[in-house]
Short mmCIF file of C-alpha atoms in Angstrom, two decimals:
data_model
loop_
_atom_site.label_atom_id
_atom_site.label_comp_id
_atom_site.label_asym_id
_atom_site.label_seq_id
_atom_site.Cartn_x
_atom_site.Cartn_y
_atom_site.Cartn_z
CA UNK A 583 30.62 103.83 97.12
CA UNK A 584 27.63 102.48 99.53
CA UNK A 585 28.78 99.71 101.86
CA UNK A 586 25.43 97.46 102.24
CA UNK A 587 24.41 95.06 104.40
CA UNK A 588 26.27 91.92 106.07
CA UNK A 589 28.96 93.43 103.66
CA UNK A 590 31.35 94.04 106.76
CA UNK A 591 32.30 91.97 109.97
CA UNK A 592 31.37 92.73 113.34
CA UNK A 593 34.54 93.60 114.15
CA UNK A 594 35.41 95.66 110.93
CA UNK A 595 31.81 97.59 111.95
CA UNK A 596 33.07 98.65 115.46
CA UNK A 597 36.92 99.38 114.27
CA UNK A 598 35.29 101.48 111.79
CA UNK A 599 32.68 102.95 114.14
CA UNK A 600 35.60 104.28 116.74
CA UNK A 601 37.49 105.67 114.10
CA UNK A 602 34.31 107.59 112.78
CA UNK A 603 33.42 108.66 116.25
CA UNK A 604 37.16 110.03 116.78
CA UNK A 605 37.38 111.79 113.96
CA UNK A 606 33.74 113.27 114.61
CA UNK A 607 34.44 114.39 117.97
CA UNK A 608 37.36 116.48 116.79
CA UNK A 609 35.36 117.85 114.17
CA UNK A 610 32.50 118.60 116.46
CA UNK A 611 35.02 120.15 119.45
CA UNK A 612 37.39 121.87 116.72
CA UNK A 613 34.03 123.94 115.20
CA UNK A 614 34.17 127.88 116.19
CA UNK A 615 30.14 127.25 117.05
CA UNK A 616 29.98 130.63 117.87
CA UNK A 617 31.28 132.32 114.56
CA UNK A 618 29.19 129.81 112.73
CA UNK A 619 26.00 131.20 114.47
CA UNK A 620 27.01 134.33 113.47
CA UNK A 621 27.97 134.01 109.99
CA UNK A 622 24.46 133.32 107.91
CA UNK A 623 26.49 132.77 104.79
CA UNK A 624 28.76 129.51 106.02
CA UNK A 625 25.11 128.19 107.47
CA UNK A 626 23.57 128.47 104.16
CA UNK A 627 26.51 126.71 102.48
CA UNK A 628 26.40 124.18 105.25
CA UNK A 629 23.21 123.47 105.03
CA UNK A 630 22.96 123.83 101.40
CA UNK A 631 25.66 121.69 100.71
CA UNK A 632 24.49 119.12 102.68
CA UNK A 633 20.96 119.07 101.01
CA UNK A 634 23.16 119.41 97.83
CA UNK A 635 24.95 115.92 98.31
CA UNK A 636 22.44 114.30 99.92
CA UNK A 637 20.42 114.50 96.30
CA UNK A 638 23.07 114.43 94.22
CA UNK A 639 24.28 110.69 96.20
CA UNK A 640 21.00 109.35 95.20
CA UNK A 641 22.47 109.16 91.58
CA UNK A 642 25.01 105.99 91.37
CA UNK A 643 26.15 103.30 89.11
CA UNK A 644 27.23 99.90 90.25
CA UNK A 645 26.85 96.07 89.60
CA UNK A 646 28.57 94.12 92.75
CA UNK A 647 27.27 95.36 95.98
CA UNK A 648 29.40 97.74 97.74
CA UNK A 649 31.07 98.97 94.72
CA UNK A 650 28.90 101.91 93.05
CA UNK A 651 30.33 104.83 92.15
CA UNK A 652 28.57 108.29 92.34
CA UNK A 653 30.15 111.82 92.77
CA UNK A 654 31.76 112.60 95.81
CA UNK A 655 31.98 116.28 95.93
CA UNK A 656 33.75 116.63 99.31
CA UNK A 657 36.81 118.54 98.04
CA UNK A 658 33.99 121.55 96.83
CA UNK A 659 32.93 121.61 100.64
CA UNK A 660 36.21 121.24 102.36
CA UNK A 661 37.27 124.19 100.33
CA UNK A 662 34.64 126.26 101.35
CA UNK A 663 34.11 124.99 105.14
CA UNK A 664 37.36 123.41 106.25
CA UNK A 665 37.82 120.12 106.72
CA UNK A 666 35.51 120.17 110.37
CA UNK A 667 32.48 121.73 108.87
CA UNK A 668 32.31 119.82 105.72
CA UNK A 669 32.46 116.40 107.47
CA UNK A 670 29.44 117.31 109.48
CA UNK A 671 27.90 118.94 106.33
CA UNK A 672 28.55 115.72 104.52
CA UNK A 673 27.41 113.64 107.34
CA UNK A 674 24.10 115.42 107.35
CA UNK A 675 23.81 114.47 103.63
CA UNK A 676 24.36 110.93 104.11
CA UNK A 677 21.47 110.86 106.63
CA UNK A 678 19.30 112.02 103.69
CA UNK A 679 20.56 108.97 101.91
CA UNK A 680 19.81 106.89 104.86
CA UNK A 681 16.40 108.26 105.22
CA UNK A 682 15.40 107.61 101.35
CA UNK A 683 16.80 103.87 101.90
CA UNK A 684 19.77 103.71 99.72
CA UNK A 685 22.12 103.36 102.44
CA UNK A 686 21.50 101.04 105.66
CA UNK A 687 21.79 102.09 108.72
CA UNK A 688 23.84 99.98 110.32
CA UNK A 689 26.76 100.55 108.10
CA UNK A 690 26.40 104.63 108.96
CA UNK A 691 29.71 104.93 110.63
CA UNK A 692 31.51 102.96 107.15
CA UNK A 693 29.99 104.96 104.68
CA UNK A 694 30.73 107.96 106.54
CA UNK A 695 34.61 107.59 106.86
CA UNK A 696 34.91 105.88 103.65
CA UNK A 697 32.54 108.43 101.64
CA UNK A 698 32.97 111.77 103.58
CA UNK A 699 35.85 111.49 106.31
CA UNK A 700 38.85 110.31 103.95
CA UNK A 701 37.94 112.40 101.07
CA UNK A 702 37.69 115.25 103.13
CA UNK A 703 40.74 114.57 105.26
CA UNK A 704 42.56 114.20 102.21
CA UNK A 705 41.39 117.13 100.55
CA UNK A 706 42.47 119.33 103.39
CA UNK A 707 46.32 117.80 103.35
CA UNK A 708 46.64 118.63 99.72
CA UNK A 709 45.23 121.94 100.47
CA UNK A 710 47.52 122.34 103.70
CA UNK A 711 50.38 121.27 101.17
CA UNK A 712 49.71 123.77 98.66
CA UNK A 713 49.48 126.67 101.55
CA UNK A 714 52.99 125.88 102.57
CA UNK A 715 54.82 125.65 98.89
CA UNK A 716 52.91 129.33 99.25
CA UNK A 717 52.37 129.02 95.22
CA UNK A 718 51.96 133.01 94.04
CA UNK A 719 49.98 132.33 91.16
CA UNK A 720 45.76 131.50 91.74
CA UNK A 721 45.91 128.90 89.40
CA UNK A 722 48.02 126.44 91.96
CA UNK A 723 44.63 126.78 94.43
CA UNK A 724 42.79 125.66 91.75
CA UNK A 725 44.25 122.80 89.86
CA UNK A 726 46.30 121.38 93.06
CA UNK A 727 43.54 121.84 95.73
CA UNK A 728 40.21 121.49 93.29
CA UNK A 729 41.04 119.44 90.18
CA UNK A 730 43.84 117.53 91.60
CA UNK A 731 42.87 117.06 95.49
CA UNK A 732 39.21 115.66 94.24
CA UNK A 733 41.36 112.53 92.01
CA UNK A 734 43.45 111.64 95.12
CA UNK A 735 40.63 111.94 97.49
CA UNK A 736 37.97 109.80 95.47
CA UNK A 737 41.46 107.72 94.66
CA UNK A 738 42.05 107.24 98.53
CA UNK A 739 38.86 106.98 98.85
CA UNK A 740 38.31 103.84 96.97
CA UNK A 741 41.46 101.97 97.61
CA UNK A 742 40.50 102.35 101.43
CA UNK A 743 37.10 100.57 100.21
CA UNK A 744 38.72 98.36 98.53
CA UNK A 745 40.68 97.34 101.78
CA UNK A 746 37.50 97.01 103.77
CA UNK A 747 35.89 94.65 101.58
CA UNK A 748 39.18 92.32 100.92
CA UNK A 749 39.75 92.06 104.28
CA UNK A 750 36.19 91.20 105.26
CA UNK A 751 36.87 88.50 102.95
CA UNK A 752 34.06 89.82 100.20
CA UNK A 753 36.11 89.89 97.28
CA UNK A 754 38.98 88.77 96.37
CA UNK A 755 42.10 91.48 95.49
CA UNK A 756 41.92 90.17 91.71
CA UNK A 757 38.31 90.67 91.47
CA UNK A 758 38.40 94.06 93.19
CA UNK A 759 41.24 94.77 90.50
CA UNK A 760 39.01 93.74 87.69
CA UNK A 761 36.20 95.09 89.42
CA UNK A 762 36.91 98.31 90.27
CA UNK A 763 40.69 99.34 90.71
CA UNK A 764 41.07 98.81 86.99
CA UNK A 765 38.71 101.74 86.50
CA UNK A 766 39.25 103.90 89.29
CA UNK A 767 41.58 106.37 87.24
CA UNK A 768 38.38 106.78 85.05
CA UNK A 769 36.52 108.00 88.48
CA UNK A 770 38.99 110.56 89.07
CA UNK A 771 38.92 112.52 86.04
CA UNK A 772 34.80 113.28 86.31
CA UNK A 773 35.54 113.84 90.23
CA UNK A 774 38.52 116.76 89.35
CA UNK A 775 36.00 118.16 86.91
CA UNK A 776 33.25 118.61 89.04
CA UNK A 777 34.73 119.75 92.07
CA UNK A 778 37.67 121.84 89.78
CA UNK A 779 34.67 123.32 87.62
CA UNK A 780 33.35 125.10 90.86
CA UNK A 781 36.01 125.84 93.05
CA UNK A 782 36.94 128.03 89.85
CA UNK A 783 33.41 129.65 89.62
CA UNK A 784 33.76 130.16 93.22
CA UNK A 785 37.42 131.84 93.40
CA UNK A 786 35.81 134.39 90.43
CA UNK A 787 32.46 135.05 91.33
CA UNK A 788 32.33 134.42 95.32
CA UNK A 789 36.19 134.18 96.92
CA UNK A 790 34.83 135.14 99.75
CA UNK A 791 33.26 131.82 100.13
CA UNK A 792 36.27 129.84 99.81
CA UNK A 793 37.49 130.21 103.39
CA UNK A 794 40.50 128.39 102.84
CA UNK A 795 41.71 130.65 99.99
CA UNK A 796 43.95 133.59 101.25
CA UNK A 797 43.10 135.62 98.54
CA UNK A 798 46.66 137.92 99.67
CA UNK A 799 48.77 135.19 98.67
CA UNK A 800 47.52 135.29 95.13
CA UNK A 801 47.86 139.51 94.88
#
């Protein structure tokens, strides 16, 4: 999901671009900076992560302009980060695709909210939902917060997309329904996969880091 050029009104751009900026301030002032500097392992999945996406974003599909599609994997990172940290991790990655020219510039602040901010958001309510239900049994953590909060994130995702672009007047809500909507459910399943497939390799082989497991719960 790329916005492109001349896609988006002025005003859409700077509505957009104060939301992004006040939901990256409270990411930036909600960090612990100083147990991030101290803990080498979140900076290499930070980092990594970011480098991760930024690649893996490269690889899309897509006819009309603004609608590709391409894996998200924003769930994986808000899992392992929080919410904070993974939309400055996925930020970082989307300045890799800015740098290698398949996103512009001037829609930044769009693709960032649409592409990193709402999936991530998202990702961390269904997680926050599953903490309080306080489900005993491991297997909640992983279909409800990996498998299931990557569909409704990419889902949320693209309907908010889809919003952007019919109100901007681009397309019309039929075409965006034969366009796009119309397929979206077929999105969701490869997102769940991906993002289920290694939150689950994660919870076996490295719980540690998950940091929004409490591994206690599931004893």
């Amino acid at each position: 999901m790329g916005m492109t050029e001349n896609l988006l009104s002025a005003s859409q751009l700077i509505i957009t671009g104060l939301i992004f900026l006040a939901i990256l301030v409270n990411a930036v002032r909600g960090t612990d900076w100083s147990a991030f500097r101290r803990d080498q392992a979140l900076q290499h999945s930070f980092f990594g992560a970011a480098v991760a996406l930024g690649f893996v974003w490269q690889l899309r599909a897509g006819i009309s302009p603004g609608l590709s599609i391409h894996v998200f994997g924003i769930t994986l990172i808000t899992l392992m980060m929080g919410w904070r940290l993974a939309v400055l991790s996925g930020l970082l990655a989307l300045v890799i695709t800015v740098i290698t020219g398949r996103e512009p510039l001037i829609a930044f602040a769009a693709n960032g909210l649409v592409t990193v901010m709402v999936p991530a958001l998202v990702s961390n309510g269904i997680m926050l939902w599953e903490r309080k239900r306080n489900f005993r049994n491991f297997f909640a953590y992983i279909f409800f917060c990996g498998f299931f909060g990557a569909g409704i994130s990419v889902a949320v995702a693209g309907m908010v997309m889809c919003l952007m672009l019919w109100s901007a007047g681009v397309y019309t809500f039929g075409e965006l329904i034969y366009e796009y909507l119309a397929y979206l459910p077929l999105f969701m399943i490869p997102e769940g996969f991906v993002n289920g497939a290694f939150v689950t390799g994660l919870m076996v082989f490295h719980p540690d880091r998950l940091t929004t497991l409490d591994q206690r719960r599931y004893r």
